[in-house]
Amino acid sequence: MKHKTENLKSDDEFPEENSEPKTGEPEPKTGDLESKTGDMEPKTGEPELKTGEPEIEKHIVEKDKNAQFYLIQFQYLQADFDNYKKRVEKDRENFIKFANSELILKLLTVLDEFESAFAVIEKTGECGSTEGFKMIYKNLIKILEREGLKPIDAAGKKFNHNYHEALMRESSNKEDGIILEEFQKGYMLGDRVIRHSKVKVAKNE
């Protein structure tokens, strides 16, 4: 009987090593650990700070200013070029118009001789032989008019130094500066005077 009770004591003193843990105690959850570690990782969805944006905006502003400057310069150059083309075209027209002005001036002396001859013939009454000369004179006038020649009005007009040359001044009851007589006819070629009218002008004392 004694031996049996000793064996029972030895069993109580040395419990089994493979005893199972108590089911009442909570076990750590792996999801909680993962969530905690996840909070420590950087969030990739949040926008990062862009340090280069001010420099880019400044660069764009500078580019816009340069573009505006070059646009204005281009517009000025375009206007200058248009004016240059107009000036060249005008010079070309004037060159064509006045290139033969020297020749026309020489032909004016021929017209003067025709007119002087007609005046003498009318005074003498010898009109029979003048028809052919008058035809030549009229044809010459038509040719010169097609080139832009036109006579300057003088007799009875107010003296204008741009168109008339006063060779004499004579006392008259007419208005001062009125042209009394034309000694030599003046002409214009286009809008340019190539010969002034030589005239006598009234003078009031």
CSV table of C-alpha atoms in Angstrom, one decimal:
chain,number,residue,atom,x,y,z
A,1,MET,CA,0.0,0.0,0.0
A,2,LYS,CA,2.8,2.3,0.7
A,3,HIS,CA,4.4,1.9,-2.7
A,4,LYS,CA,1.2,2.8,-4.5
A,5,THR,CA,0.8,6.2,-2.9
A,6,GLU,CA,4.4,7.2,-3.7
A,7,ASN,CA,3.8,6.6,-7.4
A,8,LEU,CA,0.8,8.9,-7.3
A,9,LYS,CA,2.8,11.7,-5.8
A,10,SER,CA,5.4,11.5,-8.4
A,11,ASP,CA,2.8,11.9,-11.1
A,12,ASP,CA,1.6,15.2,-9.5
A,13,GLU,CA,5.1,16.6,-9.1
A,14,PHE,CA,6.1,16.1,-12.8
A,15,PRO,CA,3.3,17.2,-15.1
A,16,GLU,CA,3.4,16.2,-18.8
A,17,GLU,CA,5.6,18.4,-21.1
A,18,ASN,CA,3.2,18.1,-24.0
A,19,SER,CA,0.3,19.7,-22.2
A,20,GLU,CA,-1.8,21.8,-24.5
A,21,PRO,CA,-2.1,25.6,-23.9
A,22,LYS,CA,-5.1,27.0,-22.2
A,23,THR,CA,-7.8,27.8,-24.7
A,24,GLY,CA,-9.0,30.8,-22.8
A,25,GLU,CA,-6.0,33.0,-23.6
A,26,PRO,CA,-6.3,35.1,-26.9
A,27,GLU,CA,-3.8,34.4,-29.7
A,28,PRO,CA,-2.2,37.3,-31.5
A,29,LYS,CA,-3.8,38.1,-34.9
A,30,THR,CA,-1.5,38.3,-38.0
A,31,GLY,CA,-3.9,40.8,-39.7
A,32,ASP,CA,-3.3,43.3,-36.9
A,33,LEU,CA,0.5,43.0,-37.4
A,34,GLU,CA,0.2,43.5,-41.1
A,35,SER,CA,-2.1,46.5,-40.7
A,36,LYS,CA,0.4,48.1,-38.3
A,37,THR,CA,3.3,47.5,-40.6
A,38,GLY,CA,1.3,48.8,-43.5
A,39,ASP,CA,0.8,52.1,-41.7
A,40,MET,CA,4.5,52.6,-41.6
A,41,GLU,CA,4.9,52.2,-45.4
A,42,PRO,CA,4.7,55.4,-47.6
A,43,LYS,CA,1.3,56.0,-49.3
A,44,THR,CA,2.0,56.0,-53.1
A,45,GLY,CA,-1.4,57.5,-53.9
A,46,GLU,CA,-0.6,60.9,-52.4
A,47,PRO,CA,0.8,63.7,-54.7
A,48,GLU,CA,4.5,64.3,-54.3
A,49,LEU,CA,5.8,67.9,-54.0
A,50,LYS,CA,6.9,69.2,-57.4
A,51,THR,CA,9.8,71.5,-56.8
A,52,GLY,CA,10.3,72.4,-60.6
A,53,GLU,CA,6.9,73.9,-61.3
A,54,PRO,CA,7.9,77.6,-60.6
A,55,GLU,CA,10.9,77.3,-62.9
A,56,ILE,CA,8.7,75.9,-65.7
A,57,GLU,CA,6.1,78.6,-65.4
A,58,LYS,CA,8.8,81.3,-65.5
A,59,HIS,CA,10.3,79.7,-68.6
A,60,ILE,CA,6.9,79.7,-70.3
A,61,VAL,CA,6.3,83.4,-69.4
A,62,GLU,CA,9.7,84.2,-71.0
A,63,LYS,CA,8.9,82.3,-74.1
A,64,ASP,CA,5.6,84.2,-74.4
A,65,LYS,CA,7.3,87.5,-74.1
A,66,ASN,CA,9.8,86.6,-76.8
A,67,ALA,CA,7.1,85.4,-79.1
A,68,GLN,CA,5.2,88.7,-78.7
A,69,PHE,CA,8.4,90.6,-79.3
A,70,TYR,CA,9.2,88.7,-82.5
A,71,LEU,CA,5.6,89.0,-83.7
A,72,ILE,CA,5.6,92.8,-83.4
A,73,GLN,CA,9.0,93.0,-85.1
A,74,PHE,CA,7.6,90.8,-88.0
A,75,GLN,CA,4.6,93.1,-88.3
A,76,TYR,CA,6.9,96.1,-88.6
A,77,LEU,CA,9.0,94.4,-91.2
A,78,GLN,CA,5.9,93.4,-93.1
A,79,ALA,CA,4.6,97.0,-93.1
A,80,ASP,CA,8.0,98.3,-94.2
A,81,PHE,CA,8.2,95.8,-97.0
A,82,ASP,CA,4.7,96.7,-98.2
A,83,ASN,CA,5.7,100.4,-98.3
A,84,TYR,CA,8.9,99.5,-100.1
A,85,LYS,CA,7.0,97.6,-102.8
A,86,LYS,CA,4.6,100.5,-103.2
A,87,ARG,CA,7.5,103.0,-103.5
A,88,VAL,CA,9.3,100.8,-106.0
A,89,GLU,CA,6.1,100.5,-108.1
A,90,LYS,CA,5.5,104.2,-108.0
A,91,ASP,CA,9.2,104.9,-109.0
A,92,ARG,CA,8.8,102.4,-111.9
A,93,GLU,CA,5.7,104.1,-113.1
A,94,ASN,CA,7.3,107.5,-112.9
A,95,PHE,CA,10.4,106.2,-114.7
A,96,ILE,CA,8.3,104.9,-117.5
A,97,LYS,CA,6.3,108.1,-117.6
A,98,PHE,CA,9.2,110.5,-117.6
A,99,ALA,CA,11.9,108.5,-119.4
A,100,ASN,CA,11.1,110.2,-122.7
A,101,SER,CA,10.5,113.7,-121.2
A,102,GLU,CA,13.6,115.0,-122.8
A,103,LEU,CA,12.4,113.8,-126.2
A,104,ILE,CA,9.0,115.4,-125.6
A,105,LEU,CA,10.6,118.7,-124.6
A,106,LYS,CA,12.4,118.8,-127.9
A,107,LEU,CA,9.2,118.0,-129.8
A,108,LEU,CA,7.6,121.0,-128.0
A,109,THR,CA,9.8,123.3,-130.0
A,110,VAL,CA,8.3,121.7,-133.2
A,111,LEU,CA,4.8,122.5,-131.8
A,112,ASP,CA,5.8,126.1,-131.2
A,113,GLU,CA,7.1,126.4,-134.8
A,114,PHE,CA,3.8,125.0,-136.1
A,115,GLU,CA,1.7,127.4,-134.0
A,116,SER,CA,3.9,130.4,-135.0
A,117,ALA,CA,3.5,129.5,-138.7
A,118,PHE,CA,-0.2,129.2,-138.4
A,119,ALA,CA,-0.4,132.6,-136.7
A,120,VAL,CA,1.5,134.2,-139.6
A,121,ILE,CA,-0.6,132.5,-142.2
A,122,GLU,CA,-3.8,133.6,-140.6
A,123,LYS,CA,-2.5,137.2,-140.6
A,124,THR,CA,-1.5,137.1,-144.3
A,125,GLY,CA,-4.7,135.3,-145.3
A,126,GLU,CA,-2.8,132.5,-147.1
A,127,CYS,CA,-5.0,129.6,-145.8
A,128,GLY,CA,-5.1,127.4,-148.9
A,129,SER,CA,-1.8,125.6,-148.3
A,130,THR,CA,-2.1,125.0,-144.6
A,131,GLU,CA,-4.5,122.1,-144.4
A,132,GLY,CA,-1.7,119.5,-144.7
A,133,PHE,CA,0.4,121.1,-142.0
A,134,LYS,CA,-2.6,121.4,-139.7
A,135,MET,CA,-3.2,117.6,-140.1
A,136,ILE,CA,0.4,116.9,-139.2
A,137,TYR,CA,0.2,119.2,-136.2
A,138,LYS,CA,-3.0,117.5,-134.9
A,139,ASN,CA,-1.6,114.0,-135.3
A,140,LEU,CA,1.6,115.1,-133.4
A,141,ILE,CA,-0.6,116.5,-130.6
A,142,LYS,CA,-2.6,113.3,-130.3
A,143,ILE,CA,0.6,111.2,-130.0
A,144,LEU,CA,2.0,113.4,-127.3
A,145,GLU,CA,-1.3,113.4,-125.4
A,146,ARG,CA,-1.3,109.6,-125.4
A,147,GLU,CA,2.1,109.9,-123.6
A,148,GLY,CA,0.5,112.1,-120.9
A,149,LEU,CA,1.2,115.5,-122.3
A,150,LYS,CA,-1.3,118.2,-121.6
A,151,PRO,CA,-1.2,122.0,-122.0
A,152,ILE,CA,-1.4,124.4,-119.0
A,153,ASP,CA,-4.2,127.0,-118.9
A,154,ALA,CA,-2.9,130.5,-118.7
A,155,ALA,CA,-4.8,133.3,-120.4
A,156,GLY,CA,-7.3,134.9,-118.0
A,157,LYS,CA,-6.2,132.7,-115.1
A,158,LYS,CA,-4.7,133.8,-111.8
A,159,PHE,CA,-0.9,133.7,-111.9
A,160,ASN,CA,0.5,130.7,-110.1
A,161,HIS,CA,4.3,130.3,-109.9
A,162,ASN,CA,3.9,126.5,-109.9
A,163,TYR,CA,2.7,126.7,-113.5
A,164,HIS,CA,3.5,130.1,-114.9
A,165,GLU,CA,6.6,132.2,-115.5
A,166,ALA,CA,6.0,136.0,-115.5
A,167,LEU,CA,8.1,137.7,-118.1
A,168,MET,CA,6.2,141.1,-117.9
A,169,ARG,CA,3.9,142.9,-115.5
A,170,GLU,CA,1.6,145.5,-117.0
A,171,SER,CA,-0.7,148.1,-115.4
A,172,SER,CA,-4.3,147.0,-115.9
A,173,ASN,CA,-7.8,147.6,-114.6
A,174,LYS,CA,-8.1,143.8,-114.2
A,175,GLU,CA,-7.5,142.1,-111.0
A,176,ASP,CA,-4.0,142.1,-109.8
A,177,GLY,CA,-2.2,138.9,-110.8
A,178,ILE,CA,-4.5,138.0,-113.7
A,179,ILE,CA,-2.6,136.7,-116.8
A,180,LEU,CA,-3.1,139.2,-119.6
A,181,GLU,CA,-1.2,137.4,-122.4
A,182,GLU,CA,0.6,134.1,-123.0
A,183,PHE,CA,3.9,134.3,-124.9
A,184,GLN,CA,4.7,130.6,-124.9
A,185,LYS,CA,2.5,127.7,-124.0
A,186,GLY,CA,3.3,125.6,-121.0
A,187,TYR,CA,2.9,121.8,-120.7
A,188,MET,CA,2.6,119.1,-118.1
A,189,LEU,CA,3.6,115.5,-118.4
A,190,GLY,CA,1.3,113.6,-116.2
A,191,ASP,CA,1.2,115.6,-112.9
A,192,ARG,CA,4.7,117.1,-113.5
A,193,VAL,CA,5.3,120.5,-115.1
A,194,ILE,CA,7.9,120.1,-117.9
A,195,ARG,CA,7.6,123.6,-119.1
A,196,HIS,CA,6.1,126.7,-117.4
A,197,SER,CA,3.9,129.0,-119.4
A,198,LYS,CA,5.6,132.3,-120.2
A,199,VAL,CA,3.1,135.1,-119.5
A,200,LYS,CA,2.3,138.8,-119.0
A,201,VAL,CA,0.6,139.6,-115.7
A,202,ALA,CA,-1.7,142.4,-114.7
A,203,LYS,CA,-0.5,144.9,-112.1
A,204,ASN,CA,-2.7,147.4,-110.2
A,205,GLU,CA,-1.0,150.6,-109.1
